[in-house]
C-alpha atoms as a printed R data frame, in Angstrom:
    type eleno elety resid chain resno      x       y      z
1   ATOM     1    CA   UNK     A     1 44.214 -14.906 41.901
2   ATOM     2    CA   UNK     A     2 44.959 -14.956 38.325
3   ATOM     3    CA   UNK     A     3 48.214 -15.622 36.800
4   ATOM     4    CA   UNK     A     4 49.227 -14.141 33.918
5   ATOM     5    CA   UNK     A     5 47.563 -11.856 31.735
6   ATOM     6    CA   UNK     A     6 44.260 -10.892 33.515
7   ATOM     7    CA   UNK     A     7 40.480 -12.452 31.972
8   ATOM     8    CA   UNK     A     8 38.812 -10.536 29.871
9   ATOM     9    CA   UNK     A     9 34.763 -10.426 30.016
10  ATOM    10    CA   UNK     A    10 32.274 -10.170 27.528
11  ATOM    11    CA   UNK     A    11 32.300  -6.715 27.004
12  ATOM    12    CA   UNK     A    12 35.929  -6.646 26.519
13  ATOM    13    CA   UNK     A    13 37.141  -4.966 29.519
14  ATOM    14    CA   UNK     A    14 39.133  -6.190 32.092
15  ATOM    15    CA   UNK     A    15 37.771  -6.785 35.428
16  ATOM    16    CA   UNK     A    16 40.231  -4.535 37.263
17  ATOM    17    CA   UNK     A    17 39.288  -1.890 34.787
18  ATOM    18    CA   UNK     A    18 35.477  -2.571 35.002
19  ATOM    19    CA   UNK     A    19 36.216  -2.616 39.272
20  ATOM    20    CA   UNK     A    20 38.225   1.229 38.888
21  ATOM    21    CA   UNK     A    21 35.470   2.646 36.799
22  ATOM    22    CA   UNK     A    22 32.806   1.877 38.821
23  ATOM    23    CA   UNK     A    23 34.823   3.075 42.011
24  ATOM    24    CA   UNK     A    24 35.662   6.093 40.385
25  ATOM    25    CA   UNK     A    25 31.848   6.240 39.286
26  ATOM    26    CA   UNK     A    26 30.919   6.175 42.865
27  ATOM    27    CA   UNK     A    27 33.100   8.313 44.208
28  ATOM    28    CA   UNK     A    28 32.272  11.265 41.858
29  ATOM    29    CA   UNK     A    29 28.558  10.845 41.983
30  ATOM    30    CA   UNK     A    30 28.733  10.851 45.794
31  ATOM    31    CA   UNK     A    31 30.778  13.927 45.930
32  ATOM    32    CA   UNK     A    32 28.650  15.816 43.349
33  ATOM    33    CA   UNK     A    33 25.892  14.210 44.742
34  ATOM    34    CA   UNK     A    34 26.537  15.390 48.052
35  ATOM    35    CA   UNK     A    35 28.107  18.971 47.118
36  ATOM    36    CA   UNK     A    36 24.799  19.735 45.294
37  ATOM    37    CA   UNK     A    37 22.916  18.766 48.355
38  ATOM    38    CA   UNK     A    38 24.918  21.446 50.321
39  ATOM    39    CA   UNK     A    39 24.885  24.076 47.724
40  ATOM    40    CA   UNK     A    40 20.834  23.577 47.777
41  ATOM    41    CA   UNK     A    41 20.743  24.004 52.057
42  ATOM    42    CA   UNK     A    42 23.289  26.918 51.620
43  ATOM    43    CA   UNK     A    43 20.682  28.318 49.203
44  ATOM    44    CA   UNK     A    44 18.101  27.908 50.976
45  ATOM    45    CA   UNK     A    45 19.433  29.321 54.575
46  ATOM    46    CA   UNK     A    46 20.667  32.557 52.483
47  ATOM    47    CA   UNK     A    47 17.093  32.800 51.063
48  ATOM    48    CA   UNK     A    48 15.251  32.277 54.391
49  ATOM    49    CA   UNK     A    49 18.272  33.181 56.925
50  ATOM    50    CA   UNK     A    50 16.592  30.496 59.118
51  ATOM    51    CA   UNK     A    51 18.153  27.288 59.708
52  ATOM    52    CA   UNK     A    52 15.472  25.778 60.479
53  ATOM    53    CA   UNK     A    53 16.107  25.460 64.196
54  ATOM    54    CA   UNK     A    54 16.675  28.890 65.113
55  ATOM    55    CA   UNK     A    55 16.224  32.369 63.573
56  ATOM    56    CA   UNK     A    56 19.909  34.066 62.644
57  ATOM    57    CA   UNK     A    57 20.732  37.600 62.689
58  ATOM    58    CA   UNK     A    58 24.025  38.977 61.257
59  ATOM    59    CA   UNK     A    59 25.034  39.139 64.994
60  ATOM    60    CA   UNK     A    60 24.812  35.727 65.578
61  ATOM    61    CA   UNK     A    61 26.771  34.685 62.896
62  ATOM    62    CA   UNK     A    62 30.420  33.743 65.310
63  ATOM    63    CA   UNK     A    63 27.551  31.616 67.337
64  ATOM    64    CA   UNK     A    64 26.372  29.524 64.183
65  ATOM    65    CA   UNK     A    65 29.935  28.967 63.471
66  ATOM    66    CA   UNK     A    66 31.277  27.636 66.655
67  ATOM    67    CA   UNK     A    67 29.288  24.020 66.563
68  ATOM    68    CA   UNK     A    68 28.647  23.683 70.402
69  ATOM    69    CA   UNK     A    69 26.904  19.866 70.334
70  ATOM    70    CA   UNK     A    70 25.773  20.303 74.346
71  ATOM    71    CA   UNK     A    71 24.394  23.322 75.970
72  ATOM    72    CA   UNK     A    72 25.585  25.581 73.206
73  ATOM    73    CA   UNK     A    73 22.427  27.205 70.734
74  ATOM    74    CA   UNK     A    74 20.893  24.320 69.123
75  ATOM    75    CA   UNK     A    75 21.657  25.071 65.113
76  ATOM    76    CA   UNK     A    76 22.601  21.760 63.783
77  ATOM    77    CA   UNK     A    77 20.763  18.379 64.097
78  ATOM    78    CA   UNK     A    78 22.813  15.963 65.956
79  ATOM    79    CA   UNK     A    79 21.798  12.215 64.724
80  ATOM    80    CA   UNK     A    80 20.958  10.682 62.117
81  ATOM    81    CA   UNK     A    81 17.251  10.455 62.550
82  ATOM    82    CA   UNK     A    82 16.980  14.421 63.303
83  ATOM    83    CA   UNK     A    83 19.014  15.225 60.136
84  ATOM    84    CA   UNK     A    84 16.777  12.996 57.849
85  ATOM    85    CA   UNK     A    85 13.639  14.364 59.113
86  ATOM    86    CA   UNK     A    86 15.147  17.998 59.495
87  ATOM    87    CA   UNK     A    87 15.803  17.345 55.642
88  ATOM    88    CA   UNK     A    88 12.499  16.192 54.597
89  ATOM    89    CA   UNK     A    89 10.763  18.980 56.495
90  ATOM    90    CA   UNK     A    90 12.996  21.411 54.442
91  ATOM    91    CA   UNK     A    91 15.482  22.668 57.324
92  ATOM    92    CA   UNK     A    92 18.571  24.352 55.653
93  ATOM    93    CA   UNK     A    93 20.979  23.447 58.020
94  ATOM    94    CA   UNK     A    94 19.554  19.306 58.438
95  ATOM    95    CA   UNK     A    95 19.756  19.999 54.562
96  ATOM    96    CA   UNK     A    96 23.718  20.924 54.667
97  ATOM    97    CA   UNK     A    97 24.232  18.280 57.403
98  ATOM    98    CA   UNK     A    98 22.654  15.493 55.001
99  ATOM    99    CA   UNK     A    99 25.041  16.333 52.477
100 ATOM   100    CA   UNK     A   100 27.872  15.953 54.765
101 ATOM   101    CA   UNK     A   101 26.684  12.884 55.732
102 ATOM   102    CA   UNK     A   102 26.578  11.610 52.209
103 ATOM   103    CA   UNK     A   103 30.342  13.022 51.694
104 ATOM   104    CA   UNK     A   104 31.423  11.164 54.991
105 ATOM   105    CA   UNK     A   105 29.307   7.605 53.616
106 ATOM   106    CA   UNK     A   106 31.096   7.833 50.008
107 ATOM   107    CA   UNK     A   107 33.872   6.399 51.309
108 ATOM   108    CA   UNK     A   108 32.381   3.993 52.627
109 ATOM   109    CA   UNK     A   109 30.329   2.902 49.108
110 ATOM   110    CA   UNK     A   110 33.824   2.850 47.701
111 ATOM   111    CA   UNK     A   111 35.250  -0.374 50.344
112 ATOM   112    CA   UNK     A   112 31.500  -1.808 49.611
113 ATOM   113    CA   UNK     A   113 32.364  -2.109 46.111
114 ATOM   114    CA   UNK     A   114 36.066  -3.337 46.731
115 ATOM   115    CA   UNK     A   115 34.361  -6.064 48.917
116 ATOM   116    CA   UNK     A   116 32.121  -7.188 45.785
117 ATOM   117    CA   UNK     A   117 34.805  -6.941 43.477
118 ATOM   118    CA   UNK     A   118 37.249  -8.843 45.402
119 ATOM   119    CA   UNK     A   119 34.487 -11.656 45.904
120 ATOM   120    CA   UNK     A   120 33.857 -12.084 42.010
121 ATOM   121    CA   UNK     A   121 37.574 -12.399 41.575
122 ATOM   122    CA   UNK     A   122 37.697 -15.033 44.642
123 ATOM   123    CA   UNK     A   123 40.897 -12.934 45.689
124 ATOM   124    CA   UNK     A   124 40.221 -14.099 49.255
125 ATOM   125    CA   UNK     A   125 43.130 -11.982 51.048
126 ATOM   126    CA   UNK     A   126 41.791  -8.527 49.932
127 ATOM   127    CA   UNK     A   127 38.310  -9.740 50.723
128 ATOM   128    CA   UNK     A   128 39.324 -10.390 54.364
129 ATOM   129    CA   UNK     A   129 41.455  -7.111 54.507
130 ATOM   130    CA   UNK     A   130 38.207  -5.135 52.592
131 ATOM   131    CA   UNK     A   131 35.670  -6.605 55.083
132 ATOM   132    CA   UNK     A   132 37.815  -5.595 57.901
133 ATOM   133    CA   UNK     A   133 38.008  -1.774 56.587
134 ATOM   134    CA   UNK     A   134 34.672  -2.130 56.071
135 ATOM   135    CA   UNK     A   135 33.952  -3.039 59.432
136 ATOM   136    CA   UNK     A   136 36.730  -0.106 61.219
137 ATOM   137    CA   UNK     A   137 34.610   2.593 59.249
138 ATOM   138    CA   UNK     A   138 31.055   1.336 59.874
139 ATOM   139    CA   UNK     A   139 32.190   1.311 63.519
140 ATOM   140    CA   UNK     A   140 33.493   4.348 63.926
141 ATOM   141    CA   UNK     A   141 30.779   5.921 61.781
142 ATOM   142    CA   UNK     A   142 28.423   4.772 64.290
143 ATOM   143    CA   UNK     A   143 29.994   5.445 67.404
144 ATOM   144    CA   UNK     A   144 31.792   8.617 66.831
145 ATOM   145    CA   UNK     A   145 35.010   6.709 67.762
146 ATOM   146    CA   UNK     A   146 38.329   7.442 65.477
């Protein structure tokens, strides 16, 4: 850990400022990109009135809004592979789900960036803590626990 005044890098920025800016841009980019993808999916759905999985009639809207993973109407892709393959083929609800998935992964990117920044500062305590947080995030996202 650095004692006293933080060291400046060749570009004149302090490491903490660089870290904060990179994280800020990553979070902003992730949120804006996911919002744009979700908007494309919503617009595509509005134009086609088709989820990509089932035709939607006005009296079906309440069934669509109630998410049923098992036994209900199959309006949503429920796996990572189904989301990606559905989005690639242009299914509106898969595109919306891809945007939501990107939004959920944005904090993981933030924690991953923090690990790298703490590594460059050789702050081993925070590297360990941040790796633990990253492991918990990865486990909870991949298993659905938490």
